[in-house]
Amino acid sequence: MAERRPRREPRGLGWDGREFEVTVGPVAHGGHCVARHEGRVVFVRHSLPGERVVVRVTEDRHPGFCRADAVEVLEASPARVERPCPFSGPGKCGGCDWQHVDVAEQHRLKADVVREQLVRLGRLDAADPVVAGLVVEELPGGALRWRSRARFAVDRDGAPGLRRHRSHDVVVLPDCPITVEPAARAVLGRDWSGAGAVDVAVDSAGVVTTTRLDRRGRPTATRVLRPGADVPEEPAGRAERRAGGRDWEVEGTGFWQVHPAAADALVAAVGEFAQVRPGETVLDLYAGAGLFGGALAPAVGAEGRVVCVEADPGACAAADANLADLPQAEVWQGEVDAEGLGELLAELGSGPDVVVLDPPRAGAGRDVSRLLAGTGARAVVYVACDPASLGRDVAAFAEGGYRLAGVRGFDAFPMTQHVECVALLVSTAR
Ligand SMILES: C[S@@+](CC[C@H](N)C(=O)[O-])C[C@H]1O[C@@H](n2cnc3c(N)ncnc32)[C@H](O)[C@@H]1O
C-alpha cells in the first residue's frame, strides 16, 4: 500500500530578515516590482520602477526568488508620494499596495501588468495594437473612500482590522481611508468579540449591512443600520443598487461591484463590446444579481433571449426579482463548469450569439473557455478581476479560434494592485 509522503516545506536560502540595496526594475502582477540580487529575483513591495532602495527580506521560501519590503528609499521615483493612509507601509496593514504612488502612475502600473499578463499567459504579441494600446481608466470619485463592500478581520480580543501582507496577523485599524465612511464607522473601533471577521456593505440609499462571521467563515448574524438611525435592526430585505439606468436588489453583503461607479462603467463597456441586436440570444455567465443580462435584455427585445447562469441561490433569487419585468430574460441556477455548461448548451438548442462572462478571480478555466469557443458565438465579452486569469483564458479561447479584439481596463480598486478589465473576443472564422 502506498504511504503518505511527508510534506516538504519549500526552502529558501536563509535570507529572511537580510537587508541590501537594489535598483528596482519593472512592476509585476501581485503589487510589487522586480529586482535582482546575487542572481536571485526579489519581489519588492513599497517600491517603484527605477528607484534605488534598501530592502528587507520578508519571505524566503523558494530557491529562485524571495519577497522583500523597501524599507529605505535612496533615490525616489518622481511618482512617489506621501501615503495618504497612515496605517499602510512596510510591516503595516496589507490591504493596499500602491498608497505611495501617484494615482495617474497607479493606472500606468496596472496597464503594464495587464499587458504583461496578456503577453506572457495570453501568448499575445506586445506589439498587437489591442495590447499596446491598453490603458487603465479612472473611475469618478477619487482614490479614497470608494470601498462600499469589505471584509474586515477580527483578532482574538474582538478588535477589527485587516491582515498584514501574506500573514494571518490582524492589524487593528481605527479607520480605513479607502472604505466609505459609514462602512468603516459601522465596523472599525468596535468590539466584535467572538467573531472571526465582519462583512460590511453600504447600498445606494446609504443603508449599512453588517454580517458577523465565525472563525470558520460562516455567517452568524446580519444587522442593518439605516441612515440617521443609531440602533441596528435585525436583517431587513435586500440592499438597493443603481446601475445602467436601473435599480437592482442584492443580498445585503452579497456580491456587487465594490466601487460605487464600477457597475455603471462595466455595464457601459460590456454593452459597447457586445453590440447586442434585436432577436439575439445572450448568455450571462456568473451572473450574480443579473447585472449584465438585465442591462442587455432591452436590446435583444421581445424576440430575443437572455439566459443568466449563477450558482449562488441568494444571488439567483435577487436576479429573479431584478429581471421580473423582462420576460425575455431568465435565471438558471447552476455551476458554470464543463458539465453544467454542456447541459445548458444542449438545452438551448442553437448556440448563443453573445456570451458575457464575469467569473470569480480564478477565471473560467480552460475547459469552460474551450466549450464557449466551440459555440461559435459572434462575440464573447469577458469581465475579469484578475489579469492573469484573463491571460490564461484568452489563450484557451485562441486555441478555440477566438482573437482578442478589444480590451479596456478600469481602476475599480484604487490604491490596491487590483484592476478590472473588459475584453472582447471574436471568432477568427467570421
Ligand atoms: C465576479 S461575480 C460577478 C457577478 C455579476 N456579473 C455582477 O457583476 O454583479 C461572480 C459571480 O459568479 C458566481 N459564481 C462563482 N463560481 C461560479 C460557478 N462555478 N458557476 C456559476 N456561478 C459562479 C458567484 O456567486 C458570483 O455571483
CSV table of C-alpha atoms and ligand atoms in Angstrom, one decimal:
chain,number,residue,atom,x,y,z
A,1,MET,CA,0.0,0.0,0.0
A,2,ALA,CA,1.2,3.5,-0.8
A,3,GLU,CA,2.4,5.6,2.1
A,4,ARG,CA,1.7,9.2,2.6
A,5,ARG,CA,4.8,11.2,1.9
A,6,PRO,CA,5.7,13.9,4.5
A,7,ARG,CA,5.0,17.4,3.1
A,8,ARG,CA,8.2,19.2,2.2
A,9,GLU,CA,8.4,22.9,3.1
A,10,PRO,CA,9.7,24.9,0.2
A,11,ARG,CA,13.2,26.0,1.1
A,12,GLY,CA,14.8,29.4,0.5
A,13,LEU,CA,18.4,30.4,1.0
A,14,GLY,CA,18.1,31.7,4.6
A,15,TRP,CA,17.7,35.3,3.5
A,16,ASP,CA,14.8,36.1,5.9
A,17,GLY,CA,15.5,39.5,7.5
A,18,ARG,CA,18.5,40.2,5.4
A,19,GLU,CA,18.9,43.9,4.2
A,20,PHE,CA,20.6,45.0,1.0
A,21,GLU,CA,20.4,47.7,-1.7
A,22,VAL,CA,18.8,47.1,-5.1
A,23,THR,CA,17.8,49.1,-8.2
A,24,VAL,CA,14.1,48.3,-8.7
A,25,GLY,CA,13.0,47.0,-12.1
A,26,PRO,CA,9.6,46.7,-13.7
A,27,VAL,CA,6.2,46.2,-12.0
A,28,ALA,CA,4.9,42.7,-11.7
A,29,HIS,CA,1.5,41.1,-11.1
A,30,GLY,CA,0.9,41.0,-7.3
A,31,GLY,CA,1.5,44.6,-6.1
A,32,HIS,CA,5.3,44.6,-6.3
A,33,CYS,CA,8.2,45.3,-8.6
A,34,VAL,CA,11.0,43.0,-9.6
A,35,ALA,CA,14.7,43.5,-8.6
A,36,ARG,CA,17.7,41.2,-8.8
A,37,HIS,CA,20.4,40.5,-6.2
A,38,GLU,CA,23.2,37.9,-6.3
A,39,GLY,CA,21.4,36.2,-9.2
A,40,ARG,CA,18.1,35.9,-7.4
A,41,VAL,CA,14.8,37.6,-8.2
A,42,VAL,CA,13.5,39.8,-5.4
A,43,PHE,CA,9.8,40.9,-5.4
A,44,VAL,CA,9.9,44.3,-3.8
A,45,ARG,CA,6.8,45.8,-2.2
A,46,HIS,CA,6.5,49.6,-1.4
A,47,SER,CA,8.8,50.5,-4.3
A,48,LEU,CA,8.6,51.8,-7.8
A,49,PRO,CA,10.4,51.1,-11.0
A,50,GLY,CA,13.7,52.9,-11.3
A,51,GLU,CA,14.1,53.5,-7.6
A,52,ARG,CA,17.3,52.7,-5.6
A,53,VAL,CA,16.1,51.3,-2.3
A,54,VAL,CA,17.3,49.3,0.7
A,55,VAL,CA,15.1,46.2,1.0
A,56,ARG,CA,14.5,43.8,4.0
A,57,VAL,CA,13.6,40.3,3.0
A,58,THR,CA,10.2,39.3,4.4
A,59,GLU,CA,9.8,35.8,3.0
A,60,ASP,CA,12.4,33.4,1.6
A,61,ARG,CA,10.8,30.0,0.9
A,62,HIS,CA,11.9,29.4,-2.7
A,63,PRO,CA,15.4,28.9,-4.1
A,64,GLY,CA,14.6,31.1,-7.2
A,65,PHE,CA,13.1,34.2,-5.6
A,66,CYS,CA,12.3,35.9,-2.3
A,67,ARG,CA,10.0,38.7,-1.2
A,68,ALA,CA,11.1,41.9,0.4
A,69,ASP,CA,9.9,45.3,1.5
A,70,ALA,CA,11.6,48.6,0.5
A,71,VAL,CA,12.4,49.9,4.0
A,72,GLU,CA,14.6,52.9,2.9
A,73,VAL,CA,14.4,54.9,-0.3
A,74,LEU,CA,17.8,56.1,-1.5
A,75,GLU,CA,16.7,57.5,-4.9
A,76,ALA,CA,12.9,58.1,-5.2
A,77,SER,CA,10.8,57.9,-8.3
A,78,PRO,CA,9.1,61.1,-9.3
A,79,ALA,CA,5.8,59.2,-9.0
A,80,ARG,CA,6.4,58.5,-5.3
A,81,VAL,CA,4.0,60.5,-3.0
A,82,GLU,CA,3.3,60.7,0.8
A,83,ARG,CA,1.0,57.9,1.7
A,84,PRO,CA,-2.5,59.3,2.4
A,85,CYS,CA,-3.2,56.3,4.8
A,86,PRO,CA,-1.1,56.4,8.0
A,87,PHE,CA,-1.8,52.6,8.5
A,88,SER,CA,-0.1,51.5,5.3
A,89,GLY,CA,3.6,50.9,4.6
A,90,PRO,CA,6.2,48.2,5.3
A,91,GLY,CA,5.1,45.8,8.0
A,92,LYS,CA,1.8,47.6,8.5
A,93,CYS,CA,-1.7,46.9,7.1
A,94,GLY,CA,-1.6,44.6,4.0
A,95,GLY,CA,-4.8,45.9,2.4
A,96,CYS,CA,-3.3,48.4,-0.1
A,97,ASP,CA,-0.3,48.0,-2.4
A,98,TRP,CA,0.1,51.5,-4.0
A,99,GLN,CA,-0.6,54.0,-1.3
A,100,HIS,CA,2.9,55.5,-2.0
A,101,VAL,CA,2.2,56.0,-5.7
A,102,ASP,CA,0.7,59.0,-7.6
A,103,VAL,CA,-2.8,58.0,-8.8
A,104,ALA,CA,-2.0,58.5,-12.5
A,105,GLU,CA,1.1,56.3,-12.1
A,106,GLN,CA,-1.0,53.6,-10.5
A,107,HIS,CA,-3.1,53.5,-13.7
A,108,ARG,CA,0.1,53.1,-15.8
A,109,LEU,CA,1.5,50.4,-13.5
A,110,LYS,CA,-1.8,48.5,-13.7
A,111,ALA,CA,-1.9,48.8,-17.5
A,112,ASP,CA,1.7,47.5,-17.6
A,113,VAL,CA,0.6,44.5,-15.5
A,114,VAL,CA,-2.4,43.7,-17.7
A,115,ARG,CA,-0.3,44.0,-20.9
A,116,GLU,CA,2.4,41.7,-19.4
A,117,GLN,CA,-0.2,39.0,-18.4
A,118,LEU,CA,-1.7,39.2,-21.9
A,119,VAL,CA,1.7,38.6,-23.5
A,120,ARG,CA,3.1,36.1,-21.1
A,121,LEU,CA,-0.1,34.0,-20.3
A,122,GLY,CA,-2.3,35.1,-23.2
A,123,ARG,CA,0.5,34.4,-25.7
A,124,LEU,CA,-0.2,37.7,-27.5
A,125,ASP,CA,2.4,39.9,-29.2
A,126,ALA,CA,3.3,43.0,-27.2
A,127,ALA,CA,3.1,45.0,-30.5
A,128,ASP,CA,-0.5,43.8,-31.1
A,129,PRO,CA,-2.4,47.2,-31.2
A,130,VAL,CA,-5.0,45.9,-28.7
A,131,VAL,CA,-2.3,45.0,-26.2
A,132,ALA,CA,-0.1,48.0,-26.9
A,133,GLY,CA,-3.0,50.5,-26.8
A,134,LEU,CA,-4.4,49.3,-23.5
A,135,VAL,CA,-4.9,51.9,-20.8
A,136,VAL,CA,-6.5,51.7,-17.3
A,137,GLU,CA,-9.2,54.3,-16.9
A,138,GLU,CA,-10.0,56.2,-13.8
A,139,LEU,CA,-13.5,55.9,-12.2
A,140,PRO,CA,-15.2,59.0,-10.8
A,141,GLY,CA,-14.9,59.6,-7.0
A,142,GLY,CA,-11.2,59.8,-6.2
A,143,ALA,CA,-8.8,57.2,-4.9
A,144,LEU,CA,-10.0,57.2,-1.2
A,145,ARG,CA,-13.4,56.3,0.4
A,146,TRP,CA,-14.6,54.2,-2.6
A,147,ARG,CA,-14.8,50.8,-1.0
A,148,SER,CA,-18.6,50.2,-0.4
A,149,ARG,CA,-18.2,46.5,0.4
A,150,ALA,CA,-15.4,45.0,2.6
A,151,ARG,CA,-14.4,42.1,4.8
A,152,PHE,CA,-12.6,43.1,8.0
A,153,ALA,CA,-10.7,40.5,10.1
A,154,VAL,CA,-11.2,40.3,13.9
A,155,ASP,CA,-8.4,39.5,16.3
A,156,ARG,CA,-8.6,37.2,19.4
A,157,ASP,CA,-9.6,40.2,21.5
A,158,GLY,CA,-12.5,41.1,19.2
A,159,ALA,CA,-10.8,44.1,17.6
A,160,PRO,CA,-11.3,44.6,13.9
A,161,GLY,CA,-8.7,45.4,11.2
A,162,LEU,CA,-7.0,44.0,8.2
A,163,ARG,CA,-4.3,41.4,7.8
A,164,ARG,CA,-0.7,42.1,7.4
A,165,HIS,CA,0.6,41.2,3.9
A,166,ARG,CA,0.8,37.4,3.4
A,167,SER,CA,0.1,36.9,7.1
A,168,HIS,CA,-2.7,35.8,9.4
A,169,ASP,CA,-1.8,38.7,11.9
A,170,VAL,CA,-4.6,41.2,12.2
A,171,VAL,CA,-3.5,44.8,12.2
A,172,VAL,CA,-6.1,46.6,14.3
A,173,LEU,CA,-7.4,49.7,12.5
A,174,PRO,CA,-9.3,52.7,13.8
A,175,ASP,CA,-10.2,53.6,10.2
A,176,CYS,CA,-9.6,52.5,6.6
A,177,PRO,CA,-9.3,55.6,4.4
A,178,ILE,CA,-10.3,53.6,1.2
A,179,THR,CA,-13.5,52.4,2.8
A,180,VAL,CA,-16.6,54.6,2.6
A,181,GLU,CA,-17.1,56.3,6.0
A,182,PRO,CA,-20.4,54.6,7.0
A,183,ALA,CA,-18.9,51.2,6.4
A,184,ALA,CA,-15.7,52.0,8.3
A,185,ARG,CA,-17.7,53.5,11.2
A,186,ALA,CA,-20.0,50.5,11.4
A,187,VAL,CA,-17.2,48.1,11.9
A,188,LEU,CA,-13.8,49.6,13.0
A,189,GLY,CA,-13.2,50.7,16.6
A,190,ARG,CA,-16.0,48.4,17.8
A,191,ASP,CA,-16.0,45.2,19.8
A,192,TRP,CA,-16.6,42.1,17.7
A,193,SER,CA,-15.6,39.6,20.4
A,194,GLY,CA,-16.1,36.0,19.3
A,195,ALA,CA,-16.3,36.9,15.6
A,196,GLY,CA,-13.6,35.8,13.1
A,197,ALA,CA,-14.5,38.5,10.5
A,198,VAL,CA,-17.2,41.1,9.6
A,199,ASP,CA,-18.6,41.7,6.2
A,200,VAL,CA,-20.0,45.2,5.6
A,201,ALA,CA,-21.7,46.8,2.6
A,202,VAL,CA,-23.3,50.2,2.1
A,203,ASP,CA,-26.0,50.4,-0.6
A,204,SER,CA,-27.0,53.3,-2.9
A,205,ALA,CA,-29.5,54.5,-0.3
A,206,GLY,CA,-26.8,54.6,2.5
A,207,VAL,CA,-28.1,51.6,4.3
A,208,VAL,CA,-25.3,49.7,6.0
A,209,THR,CA,-25.4,45.9,6.3
A,210,THR,CA,-23.0,44.1,8.6
A,211,THR,CA,-22.7,40.3,8.7
A,212,ARG,CA,-20.7,38.7,11.5
A,213,LEU,CA,-18.8,35.6,10.5
A,214,ASP,CA,-17.5,32.9,12.9
A,215,ARG,CA,-13.9,31.7,12.9
A,216,ARG,CA,-14.7,29.3,10.1
A,217,GLY,CA,-16.1,32.0,7.9
A,218,ARG,CA,-19.8,31.1,8.5
A,219,PRO,CA,-22.3,34.0,8.8
A,220,THR,CA,-23.9,34.1,12.2
A,221,ALA,CA,-25.8,37.4,12.4
A,222,THR,CA,-26.7,40.2,10.0
A,223,ARG,CA,-27.8,43.7,11.1
A,224,VAL,CA,-29.0,46.7,9.1
A,225,LEU,CA,-28.3,50.3,10.0
A,226,ARG,CA,-30.5,52.9,8.2
A,227,PRO,CA,-29.2,56.4,7.5
A,228,GLY,CA,-29.8,58.6,10.6
A,229,ALA,CA,-30.5,55.6,12.9
A,230,ASP,CA,-28.3,54.8,15.9
A,231,VAL,CA,-29.5,51.3,16.6
A,232,PRO,CA,-29.1,48.5,14.1
A,233,GLU,CA,-32.1,46.4,13.1
A,234,GLU,CA,-32.5,42.7,12.5
A,235,PRO,CA,-31.9,41.9,8.9
A,236,ALA,CA,-34.3,43.7,6.6
A,237,GLY,CA,-34.9,42.7,2.9
A,238,ARG,CA,-32.3,43.4,0.3
A,239,ALA,CA,-29.8,46.2,-0.4
A,240,GLU,CA,-30.6,48.6,-3.3
A,241,ARG,CA,-28.1,49.4,-6.0
A,242,ARG,CA,-28.4,51.6,-9.1
A,243,ALA,CA,-26.5,51.0,-12.3
A,244,GLY,CA,-27.1,51.2,-16.1
A,245,GLY,CA,-30.2,53.3,-15.5
A,246,ARG,CA,-32.0,50.6,-13.5
A,247,ASP,CA,-32.5,49.8,-9.8
A,248,TRP,CA,-31.1,46.5,-8.6
A,249,GLU,CA,-31.7,44.4,-5.5
A,250,VAL,CA,-28.9,42.4,-4.0
A,251,GLU,CA,-28.4,40.5,-0.8
A,252,GLY,CA,-27.2,42.8,2.0
A,253,THR,CA,-23.5,41.9,1.8
A,254,GLY,CA,-23.8,39.7,-1.3
A,255,PHE,CA,-21.8,40.3,-4.4
A,256,TRP,CA,-21.9,43.7,-6.1
A,257,GLN,CA,-19.1,45.7,-7.6
A,258,VAL,CA,-17.2,47.3,-4.7
A,259,HIS,CA,-16.5,50.7,-6.3
A,260,PRO,CA,-19.7,52.7,-6.4
A,261,ALA,CA,-19.0,53.8,-10.0
A,262,ALA,CA,-17.8,50.3,-11.3
A,263,ALA,CA,-21.2,48.7,-12.2
A,264,ASP,CA,-22.1,51.6,-14.4
A,265,ALA,CA,-18.7,51.7,-16.1
A,266,LEU,CA,-18.7,47.9,-16.7
A,267,VAL,CA,-22.3,47.8,-18.0
A,268,ALA,CA,-21.4,50.6,-20.5
A,269,ALA,CA,-18.2,48.8,-21.6
A,270,VAL,CA,-20.0,45.4,-21.9
A,271,GLY,CA,-22.8,47.0,-23.9
A,272,GLU,CA,-20.3,48.7,-26.2
A,273,PHE,CA,-18.4,45.5,-26.9
A,274,ALA,CA,-21.5,43.2,-27.2
A,275,GLN,CA,-23.4,45.5,-29.6
A,276,VAL,CA,-26.4,43.2,-29.0
A,277,ARG,CA,-29.1,43.2,-31.7
A,278,PRO,CA,-32.9,42.5,-31.6
A,279,GLY,CA,-33.7,38.8,-31.6
A,280,GLU,CA,-30.3,37.6,-30.4
A,281,THR,CA,-29.6,35.1,-27.7
A,282,VAL,CA,-27.2,36.3,-24.9
A,283,LEU,CA,-25.7,34.1,-22.2
A,284,ASP,CA,-24.7,36.0,-19.0
A,285,LEU,CA,-22.5,33.6,-17.1
A,286,TYR,CA,-21.6,34.1,-13.4
A,287,ALA,CA,-24.5,36.5,-13.5
A,288,GLY,CA,-24.7,37.5,-9.8
A,289,ALA,CA,-27.9,39.5,-9.4
A,290,GLY,CA,-28.3,39.7,-13.2
A,291,LEU,CA,-26.5,43.0,-13.8
A,292,PHE,CA,-25.2,42.4,-17.4
A,293,GLY,CA,-28.1,40.2,-18.5
A,294,GLY,CA,-30.6,42.7,-17.3
A,295,ALA,CA,-28.8,45.6,-18.9
A,296,LEU,CA,-28.6,43.8,-22.3
A,297,ALA,CA,-32.1,42.4,-22.3
A,298,PRO,CA,-33.9,45.5,-23.6
A,299,ALA,CA,-31.6,45.4,-26.7
A,300,VAL,CA,-32.5,41.8,-27.6
A,301,GLY,CA,-36.2,42.8,-27.4
A,302,ALA,CA,-39.2,40.6,-27.1
A,303,GLU,CA,-37.9,38.2,-29.8
A,304,GLY,CA,-34.6,37.7,-28.2
A,305,ARG,CA,-33.5,35.7,-25.1
A,306,VAL,CA,-31.1,36.3,-22.2
A,307,VAL,CA,-30.1,33.4,-20.0
A,308,CYS,CA,-28.4,34.3,-16.8
A,309,VAL,CA,-26.5,31.5,-15.0
A,310,GLU,CA,-25.4,31.8,-11.4
A,311,ALA,CA,-24.5,29.2,-8.7
A,312,ASP,CA,-25.5,31.1,-5.5
A,313,PRO,CA,-29.1,30.7,-4.5
A,314,GLY,CA,-29.4,34.1,-2.9
A,315,ALA,CA,-28.0,35.8,-5.9
A,316,CYS,CA,-30.4,33.9,-8.2
A,317,ALA,CA,-33.3,35.0,-6.0
A,318,ALA,CA,-32.1,38.6,-6.4
A,319,ALA,CA,-31.7,38.1,-10.2
A,320,ASP,CA,-35.2,36.7,-10.4
A,321,ALA,CA,-36.6,39.8,-8.8
A,322,ASN,CA,-34.4,42.1,-10.8
A,323,LEU,CA,-35.4,40.6,-14.2
A,324,ALA,CA,-39.1,40.1,-13.4
A,325,ASP,CA,-40.1,42.9,-15.8
A,326,LEU,CA,-38.0,41.5,-18.6
A,327,PRO,CA,-39.8,38.4,-20.0
A,328,GLN,CA,-37.0,37.7,-22.4
A,329,ALA,CA,-34.6,37.2,-19.5
A,330,GLU,CA,-34.4,34.0,-17.4
A,331,VAL,CA,-32.3,32.9,-14.5
A,332,TRP,CA,-30.8,29.4,-14.3
A,333,GLN,CA,-29.2,28.3,-11.0
A,334,GLY,CA,-26.2,26.1,-11.5
A,335,GLU,CA,-22.5,25.7,-11.8
A,336,VAL,CA,-20.7,27.1,-14.8
A,337,ASP,CA,-18.4,24.2,-15.4
A,338,ALA,CA,-17.8,21.8,-18.3
A,339,GLU,CA,-20.7,19.6,-17.2
A,340,GLY,CA,-23.2,22.3,-16.4
A,341,LEU,CA,-22.3,24.4,-19.4
A,342,GLY,CA,-22.6,21.3,-21.7
A,343,GLU,CA,-26.1,20.6,-20.4
A,344,LEU,CA,-27.1,24.3,-20.7
A,345,LEU,CA,-25.9,24.5,-24.3
A,346,ALA,CA,-27.7,21.3,-25.2
A,347,GLU,CA,-30.9,22.6,-23.7
A,348,LEU,CA,-30.6,25.9,-25.5
A,349,GLY,CA,-30.6,24.1,-28.9
A,350,SER,CA,-28.9,26.7,-31.0
A,351,GLY,CA,-25.7,28.4,-29.9
A,352,PRO,CA,-25.7,31.9,-28.3
A,353,ASP,CA,-25.0,35.0,-30.4
A,354,VAL,CA,-23.2,36.7,-27.5
A,355,VAL,CA,-21.6,35.4,-24.3
A,356,VAL,CA,-20.9,37.6,-21.4
A,357,LEU,CA,-18.8,36.0,-18.6
A,358,ASP,CA,-17.7,37.6,-15.3
A,359,PRO,CA,-16.1,34.7,-13.4
A,360,PRO,CA,-14.5,34.9,-10.0
A,361,ARG,CA,-10.8,35.6,-9.5
A,362,ALA,CA,-9.7,32.1,-10.7
A,363,GLY,CA,-11.2,32.8,-14.1
A,364,ALA,CA,-13.4,30.5,-16.2
A,365,GLY,CA,-10.6,28.0,-16.8
A,366,ARG,CA,-9.5,26.2,-19.9
A,367,ASP,CA,-12.4,23.7,-20.2
A,368,VAL,CA,-15.2,26.3,-19.9
A,369,SER,CA,-13.3,28.7,-22.3
A,370,ARG,CA,-12.9,26.0,-24.9
A,371,LEU,CA,-16.5,24.9,-24.6
A,372,LEU,CA,-17.6,28.6,-25.1
A,373,ALA,CA,-15.3,29.0,-28.1
A,374,GLY,CA,-17.0,25.9,-29.5
A,375,THR,CA,-20.4,27.7,-29.5
A,376,GLY,CA,-19.2,30.0,-32.4
A,377,ALA,CA,-20.8,33.0,-30.5
A,378,ARG,CA,-20.5,36.2,-32.5
A,379,ALA,CA,-18.9,38.0,-29.5
A,380,VAL,CA,-17.6,36.9,-26.2
A,381,VAL,CA,-17.3,39.7,-23.6
A,382,TYR,CA,-15.1,38.8,-20.7
A,383,VAL,CA,-15.2,40.8,-17.5
A,384,ALA,CA,-12.1,40.0,-15.4
A,385,CYS,CA,-10.9,40.9,-12.0
A,386,ASP,CA,-7.6,39.1,-12.4
A,387,PRO,CA,-5.5,39.8,-15.5
A,388,ALA,CA,-3.6,36.6,-15.0
A,389,SER,CA,-6.8,34.5,-15.3
A,390,LEU,CA,-7.8,36.7,-18.2
A,391,GLY,CA,-4.5,36.0,-19.9
A,392,ARG,CA,-4.8,32.2,-19.4
A,393,ASP,CA,-8.4,32.2,-20.6
A,394,VAL,CA,-7.6,34.4,-23.7
A,395,ALA,CA,-5.0,31.7,-24.6
A,396,ALA,CA,-7.7,29.0,-24.3
A,397,PHE,CA,-10.1,31.0,-26.4
A,398,ALA,CA,-7.3,31.4,-29.0
A,399,GLU,CA,-6.9,27.7,-29.2
A,400,GLY,CA,-10.6,27.5,-30.0
A,401,GLY,CA,-10.4,30.1,-32.8
A,402,TYR,CA,-11.1,33.4,-31.0
A,403,ARG,CA,-8.9,36.5,-31.0
A,404,LEU,CA,-8.7,39.4,-28.6
A,405,ALA,CA,-10.4,42.3,-30.5
A,406,GLY,CA,-10.5,44.9,-27.7
A,407,VAL,CA,-9.8,45.4,-24.0
A,408,ARG,CA,-10.4,48.2,-21.5
A,409,GLY,CA,-9.0,48.4,-18.0
A,410,PHE,CA,-10.8,50.2,-15.1
A,411,ASP,CA,-9.3,51.3,-11.9
A,412,ALA,CA,-12.1,49.9,-9.8
A,413,PHE,CA,-9.7,49.3,-6.8
A,414,PRO,CA,-7.6,52.5,-6.3
A,415,MET,CA,-4.5,52.2,-4.0
A,416,THR,CA,-4.5,48.4,-4.5
A,417,GLN,CA,-2.9,46.2,-7.1
A,418,HIS,CA,-6.3,45.1,-8.4
A,419,VAL,CA,-7.7,46.1,-11.7
A,420,GLU,CA,-10.9,45.2,-13.6
A,421,CYS,CA,-10.8,44.5,-17.3
A,422,VAL,CA,-13.5,44.1,-20.0
A,423,ALA,CA,-12.2,42.2,-23.0
A,424,LEU,CA,-13.9,41.4,-26.4
A,425,LEU,CA,-13.1,38.1,-28.1
A,426,VAL,CA,-14.3,37.4,-31.6
A,427,SER,CA,-14.2,34.4,-33.8
A,428,THR,CA,-11.4,34.3,-36.4
A,429,ALA,CA,-13.7,32.1,-38.6
A,430,ARG,CA,-16.1,35.0,-39.2
B,1,LIG,C1,-17.4,38.4,-10.1
B,1,LIG,S1,-19.1,38.0,-9.6
B,1,LIG,C2,-20.0,38.6,-11.0
B,1,LIG,C3,-21.4,38.9,-10.7
B,1,LIG,C4,-22.2,39.8,-11.7
B,1,LIG,N1,-21.7,39.6,-13.0
B,1,LIG,C5,-22.0,41.3,-11.3
B,1,LIG,O1,-21.2,42.0,-11.9
B,1,LIG,O2,-22.7,41.7,-10.4
B,1,LIG,C6,-19.0,36.3,-9.9
B,1,LIG,C7,-20.3,35.5,-9.6
B,1,LIG,O3,-20.1,34.2,-10.1
B,1,LIG,C8,-20.7,33.3,-9.1
B,1,LIG,N2,-20.0,32.0,-9.3
B,1,LIG,C9,-18.8,31.7,-8.9
B,1,LIG,N3,-18.4,30.5,-9.3
B,1,LIG,C10,-19.5,30.1,-10.1
B,1,LIG,C11,-19.7,28.9,-10.9
B,1,LIG,N4,-18.8,27.9,-11.0
B,1,LIG,N5,-20.8,28.8,-11.6
B,1,LIG,C12,-21.8,29.8,-11.5
B,1,LIG,N6,-21.6,30.9,-10.8
B,1,LIG,C13,-20.5,31.0,-10.1
B,1,LIG,C14,-20.6,34.0,-7.8
B,1,LIG,O4,-21.6,33.5,-6.9
B,1,LIG,C15,-20.7,35.5,-8.2
B,1,LIG,O5,-22.1,35.9,-8.1
